[in-house]
């Protein structure tokens, strides 16, 4: 489990744990609070939520009930898609802060580059810049942005996103976006590193996993790490939560190449 405490340094100096716990489709309530508490007990120190996930209050309650201070846990949230004004963004941020019961959100992201026009997109980013410059958030970024979306944003704003969170897993190529982000020093986070569970029986993945004496899930998550991205695996099951963080091995170059070529 030692990887759970390892961090990557974002370009503004903020340290972010290299494995995050994904919370999509786990809705507010006692069960969600218990699940998030389990994740914290296992050792996850990076929790990824969003306004759209409707579980920020449960994330906040799990942190409050834990023996850990918020400063020990890296919390990401995302602006509700469709928010398209400067003030709307600030209001949404305040709402997330209240639900999460924290003073500052570690990483705040634009959830998706839609459905607004480019100008609205810029206004929203300016609101994020303002929150960042006023130290209301420690880092800012985007999610689901293509190279084109990133270029448009970067051309018209002053702070380049610290992070781009995208769908990335074995079988789903994102080489262009990852290369562009690397060039701009934007850390890429991989959501659905297990392809929502759909890739776990791919014969080649299963075969290579056997060679490393790991499960296909462990190999798929390690693949994201070894490709230079930050995986955000999601599980509600304690055994699998542990399994997904037990990744003390490295994939050899030729296997990494073979895995990158899989198309599912
Ligand atoms: P569960 O919550 O029952 O563990 P992704 O992270 O790509 O979005 O995938 C999440 C899906 O994969 C969930 O359905 C989750 O189910 C399942 N899952 C998570 N970890 C594992 C694992 N180690 N082995 C098999 N399935 C897993």
Coordinates of C-alpha atoms and ligand atoms in Angstrom, one line a residue:
X1 CA 0.0 0.0 0.0
X2 CA 3.0 2.3 0.1
X3 CA 2.0 3.9 -3.2
X4 CA -0.9 5.5 -1.5
X5 CA 1.4 8.0 0.2
X6 CA 3.6 8.7 -2.8
X7 CA 3.0 12.0 -4.5
X8 CA 3.6 13.9 -7.7
X9 CA 4.4 17.6 -7.7
X10 CA 2.2 19.8 -9.8
X11 CA 3.9 22.6 -11.7
X12 CA 2.9 25.1 -8.9
X13 CA 4.6 23.0 -6.2
X14 CA 1.5 21.3 -4.8
X15 CA 1.9 17.6 -3.9
X16 CA -0.8 15.3 -5.1
X17 CA -1.0 11.6 -4.2
X18 CA -0.4 9.4 -7.2
X19 CA -3.4 7.2 -6.7
X20 CA -6.8 8.7 -6.2
X21 CA -10.1 7.1 -5.1
X22 CA -12.9 7.6 -7.6
X23 CA -16.4 8.3 -6.3
X24 CA -18.6 8.4 -9.4
X25 CA -22.0 6.7 -9.0
X26 CA -21.7 6.4 -5.2
X27 CA -24.6 8.7 -4.1
X28 CA -25.0 10.7 -0.8
X29 CA -26.0 8.7 2.2
X30 CA -24.9 6.4 5.0
X31 CA -23.5 3.8 2.6
X32 CA -21.5 6.4 0.8
X33 CA -20.0 7.8 4.0
X34 CA -19.1 4.3 5.2
X35 CA -17.5 3.5 1.8
X36 CA -15.4 6.7 1.8
X37 CA -14.4 6.0 5.5
X38 CA -13.2 2.5 4.3
X39 CA -11.2 4.1 1.6
X40 CA -9.5 6.5 4.1
X41 CA -8.9 3.6 6.6
X42 CA -7.2 1.5 3.8
X43 CA -4.9 4.5 3.2
X44 CA -6.3 6.4 0.3
X45 CA -5.3 10.0 0.7
X46 CA -6.7 11.5 -2.5
X47 CA -10.4 11.5 -3.1
X48 CA -12.0 12.6 -6.4
X49 CA -15.5 13.9 -6.3
X50 CA -17.7 16.3 -8.4
X51 CA -20.8 18.4 -8.0
X52 CA -22.4 16.1 -10.6
X53 CA -21.7 13.0 -8.5
X54 CA -24.0 14.1 -5.8
X55 CA -21.8 12.8 -3.0
X56 CA -19.7 15.8 -1.8
X57 CA -21.5 16.0 1.6
X58 CA -20.7 12.3 2.2
X59 CA -17.1 12.9 1.3
X60 CA -17.0 15.8 3.8
X61 CA -18.7 13.7 6.5
X62 CA -16.3 10.8 6.0
X63 CA -13.3 13.1 6.3
X64 CA -14.8 14.8 9.4
X65 CA -15.4 11.4 11.1
X66 CA -11.9 10.1 10.3
X67 CA -8.9 10.6 12.5
X68 CA -7.3 12.6 9.7
X69 CA -7.2 16.3 9.2
X70 CA -8.3 17.6 5.8
X71 CA -4.8 18.8 5.2
X72 CA -3.7 15.1 5.1
X73 CA -6.2 14.3 2.4
X74 CA -6.1 15.7 -1.2
X75 CA -9.7 16.5 -2.3
X76 CA -10.7 17.2 -5.9
X77 CA -14.1 18.5 -7.0
X78 CA -15.5 19.6 -10.3
X79 CA -17.8 22.3 -11.4
X80 CA -21.3 21.2 -12.4
X81 CA -21.3 20.8 -16.3
X82 CA -23.3 23.6 -17.9
X83 CA -22.2 26.3 -15.5
X84 CA -21.4 29.1 -17.9
X85 CA -20.8 32.3 -16.1
X86 CA -18.1 33.8 -13.9
X87 CA -20.4 34.4 -10.9
X88 CA -22.2 31.1 -11.4
X89 CA -18.8 29.4 -11.1
X90 CA -17.9 31.2 -7.9
X91 CA -21.3 30.4 -6.4
X92 CA -20.9 26.7 -7.3
X93 CA -17.4 26.6 -5.8
X94 CA -18.8 28.0 -2.5
X95 CA -21.5 25.4 -2.5
X96 CA -18.9 22.6 -3.0
X97 CA -16.8 24.0 -0.1
X98 CA -19.8 24.0 2.2
X99 CA -20.8 20.4 1.3
X100 CA -17.2 19.2 1.7
X101 CA -16.9 21.0 5.0
X102 CA -13.3 22.2 4.2
X103 CA -11.7 25.6 4.0
X104 CA -10.0 25.0 0.7
X105 CA -10.4 22.5 -2.1
X106 CA -7.1 21.0 -3.2
X107 CA -8.0 20.7 -6.9
X108 CA -11.0 22.2 -8.7
X109 CA -11.8 21.2 -12.3
X110 CA -14.1 22.3 -15.1
X111 CA -15.9 19.0 -15.5
X112 CA -16.2 19.1 -19.3
X113 CA -15.7 21.5 -22.2
X114 CA -19.4 21.7 -23.0
X115 CA -22.0 22.8 -23.8
X116 CA -21.1 26.4 -23.7
X117 CA -19.4 28.6 -26.3
X118 CA -15.7 29.4 -26.1
X119 CA -16.3 32.8 -24.6
X120 CA -18.3 31.4 -21.7
X121 CA -15.6 28.8 -21.2
X122 CA -13.0 31.6 -20.8
X123 CA -15.3 33.3 -18.2
X124 CA -15.5 30.1 -16.2
X125 CA -11.8 29.6 -16.3
X126 CA -11.2 33.2 -15.2
X127 CA -13.3 32.5 -12.2
X128 CA -11.1 29.5 -11.4
X129 CA -8.0 31.6 -11.9
X130 CA -9.5 34.1 -9.4
X131 CA -10.2 31.4 -6.8
X132 CA -6.6 30.2 -7.3
X133 CA -5.0 33.6 -7.0
X134 CA -6.9 34.3 -3.9
X135 CA -5.8 30.9 -2.4
X136 CA -9.3 29.6 -2.2
X137 CA -8.2 26.5 -4.1
X138 CA -4.6 25.0 -4.3
X139 CA -4.7 24.0 -7.9
X140 CA -7.0 24.2 -10.9
X141 CA -7.6 22.2 -14.0
X142 CA -10.0 20.7 -16.5
X143 CA -11.6 17.4 -17.3
X144 CA -12.4 15.7 -20.6
X145 CA -10.5 18.4 -22.5
X146 CA -9.0 17.4 -25.9
X147 CA -5.9 19.0 -27.3
X148 CA -8.1 21.4 -29.3
X149 CA -10.1 22.4 -26.1
X150 CA -6.8 22.9 -24.2
X151 CA -5.3 25.0 -27.0
X152 CA -8.3 27.3 -27.1
X153 CA -8.3 27.8 -23.4
X154 CA -4.5 28.3 -23.1
X155 CA -4.6 30.9 -25.9
X156 CA -7.0 33.2 -24.1
X157 CA -6.1 32.9 -20.4
X158 CA -3.1 33.4 -18.2
X159 CA -2.8 30.3 -16.0
X160 CA -2.3 26.9 -17.8
X161 CA -4.4 24.1 -16.2
X162 CA -2.4 22.2 -13.6
X163 CA -4.3 19.0 -14.4
X164 CA -6.4 17.4 -17.1
X165 CA -8.6 14.5 -16.0
X166 CA -9.6 12.2 -18.9
X167 CA -10.9 8.7 -19.5
X168 CA -7.9 6.6 -19.9
X169 CA -7.3 2.8 -19.7
X170 CA -5.9 -0.2 -21.5
X171 CA -7.8 -0.4 -24.8
X172 CA -8.6 3.4 -25.0
X173 CA -5.9 5.4 -26.6
X174 CA -5.2 9.0 -25.5
X175 CA -1.6 9.3 -26.7
X176 CA -2.2 12.8 -28.4
X177 CA -3.8 14.3 -25.3
X178 CA -1.1 12.8 -23.0
X179 CA 1.7 14.0 -25.2
X180 CA 0.3 17.6 -25.4
X181 CA -0.2 17.7 -21.6
X182 CA 3.3 16.5 -21.1
X183 CA 4.6 19.3 -23.3
X184 CA 2.6 21.8 -21.3
X185 CA 3.5 20.3 -17.9
X186 CA -0.2 19.4 -17.3
X187 CA -0.6 16.3 -15.1
X188 CA -3.0 13.8 -16.6
X189 CA -5.4 12.0 -14.3
X190 CA -6.9 8.7 -15.6
X191 CA -10.6 8.1 -14.7
X192 CA -12.1 4.7 -15.3
X193 CA -8.7 3.0 -15.3
X194 CA -10.5 -0.3 -15.4
X195 CA -12.7 0.8 -18.3
X196 CA -15.6 0.6 -15.7
X197 CA -14.7 -3.1 -15.4
X198 CA -15.1 -3.8 -19.1
X199 CA -11.5 -4.5 -19.9
X200 CA -10.7 -7.0 -17.1
X201 CA -11.2 -10.1 -19.3
X202 CA -9.2 -8.9 -22.3
X203 CA -7.1 -12.0 -23.2
X204 CA -3.9 -10.0 -23.6
X205 CA -4.3 -8.2 -20.3
X206 CA -5.1 -11.4 -18.5
X207 CA -2.0 -13.1 -20.1
X208 CA 0.4 -10.3 -19.1
X209 CA -1.1 -10.1 -15.6
X210 CA -0.3 -13.8 -15.0
X211 CA 3.3 -13.1 -15.9
X212 CA 3.5 -10.4 -13.2
X213 CA 1.5 -12.5 -10.7
X214 CA -1.1 -9.7 -10.4
X215 CA -4.8 -9.4 -11.1
X216 CA -5.8 -7.9 -14.4
X217 CA -7.2 -4.9 -12.4
X218 CA -3.8 -4.3 -10.8
X219 CA -2.0 -4.5 -14.1
X220 CA -4.5 -2.1 -15.7
X221 CA -4.0 0.5 -12.9
X222 CA -0.2 0.0 -12.9
X223 CA -0.4 0.6 -16.7
X224 CA -1.9 4.1 -16.1
X225 CA 0.9 4.9 -13.6
X226 CA 3.7 3.6 -15.8
X227 CA 2.3 5.7 -18.7
X228 CA 2.8 8.7 -16.5
X229 CA -0.8 9.3 -15.5
X230 CA -2.6 9.4 -12.1
X231 CA -5.2 6.6 -11.9
X232 CA -8.5 7.1 -10.0
X233 CA -9.8 3.6 -9.6
X234 CA -13.3 3.1 -8.2
X235 CA -14.5 0.3 -6.0
X236 CA -17.1 0.0 -3.2
X237 CA -15.6 -3.3 -2.1
X238 CA -13.0 -3.2 0.6
X239 CA -11.1 -6.2 -0.7
X240 CA -10.9 -4.6 -4.2
X241 CA -10.1 -1.2 -2.8
X242 CA -7.0 -2.8 -1.2
X243 CA -6.2 -4.8 -4.3
X244 CA -6.3 -1.6 -6.5
X245 CA -3.6 0.1 -4.3
X246 CA -1.4 -2.9 -4.0
X247 CA 0.8 -2.2 -7.0
X248 CA 4.3 -2.7 -5.9
X249 CA 5.7 -3.8 -9.3
X250 CA 6.7 -2.2 -12.5
X251 CA 5.7 -3.1 -16.1
X252 CA 8.6 -3.8 -18.4
X253 CA 9.0 -1.7 -21.5
X254 CA 7.9 -4.3 -24.1
X255 CA 4.8 -5.3 -22.0
X256 CA 3.9 -1.6 -21.6
X257 CA 4.1 -1.2 -25.4
X258 CA 2.0 -4.3 -26.0
X259 CA -0.6 -3.0 -23.5
X260 CA -0.7 0.4 -25.2
X261 CA -1.5 -1.2 -28.5
X262 CA -4.6 -3.0 -27.3
X263 CA -7.8 -1.5 -28.7
X264 CA -11.0 -2.6 -27.0
Ligands
LIG1 P1 -16.9 -2.7 -7.3 O1 -17.3 -1.4 -6.8 O2 -18.0 -3.8 -7.0 O3 -15.5 -3.2 -6.9 P2 -13.5 2.1 -13.1 O4 -12.6 2.4 -11.9 O5 -12.7 1.9 -14.3 O6 -14.6 3.2 -13.2 O7 -14.2 0.7 -12.8 C1 -15.1 0.6 -11.7 C2 -15.8 -0.7 -11.8 O8 -14.9 -1.8 -11.7 C3 -16.8 -0.9 -10.7 O9 -17.9 -1.6 -11.2 C4 -16.1 -1.8 -9.7 O10 -17.0 -2.6 -9.0 C5 -15.2 -2.6 -10.6 N1 -13.9 -2.9 -9.9 C6 -13.1 -2.1 -9.2 N2 -12.0 -2.7 -8.7 C7 -12.0 -3.9 -9.2 C8 -11.1 -5.0 -9.2 N3 -10.0 -4.9 -8.5 N4 -11.5 -6.2 -9.8 C9 -12.6 -6.3 -10.5 N5 -13.5 -5.3 -10.6 C10 -13.2 -4.1 -10.0

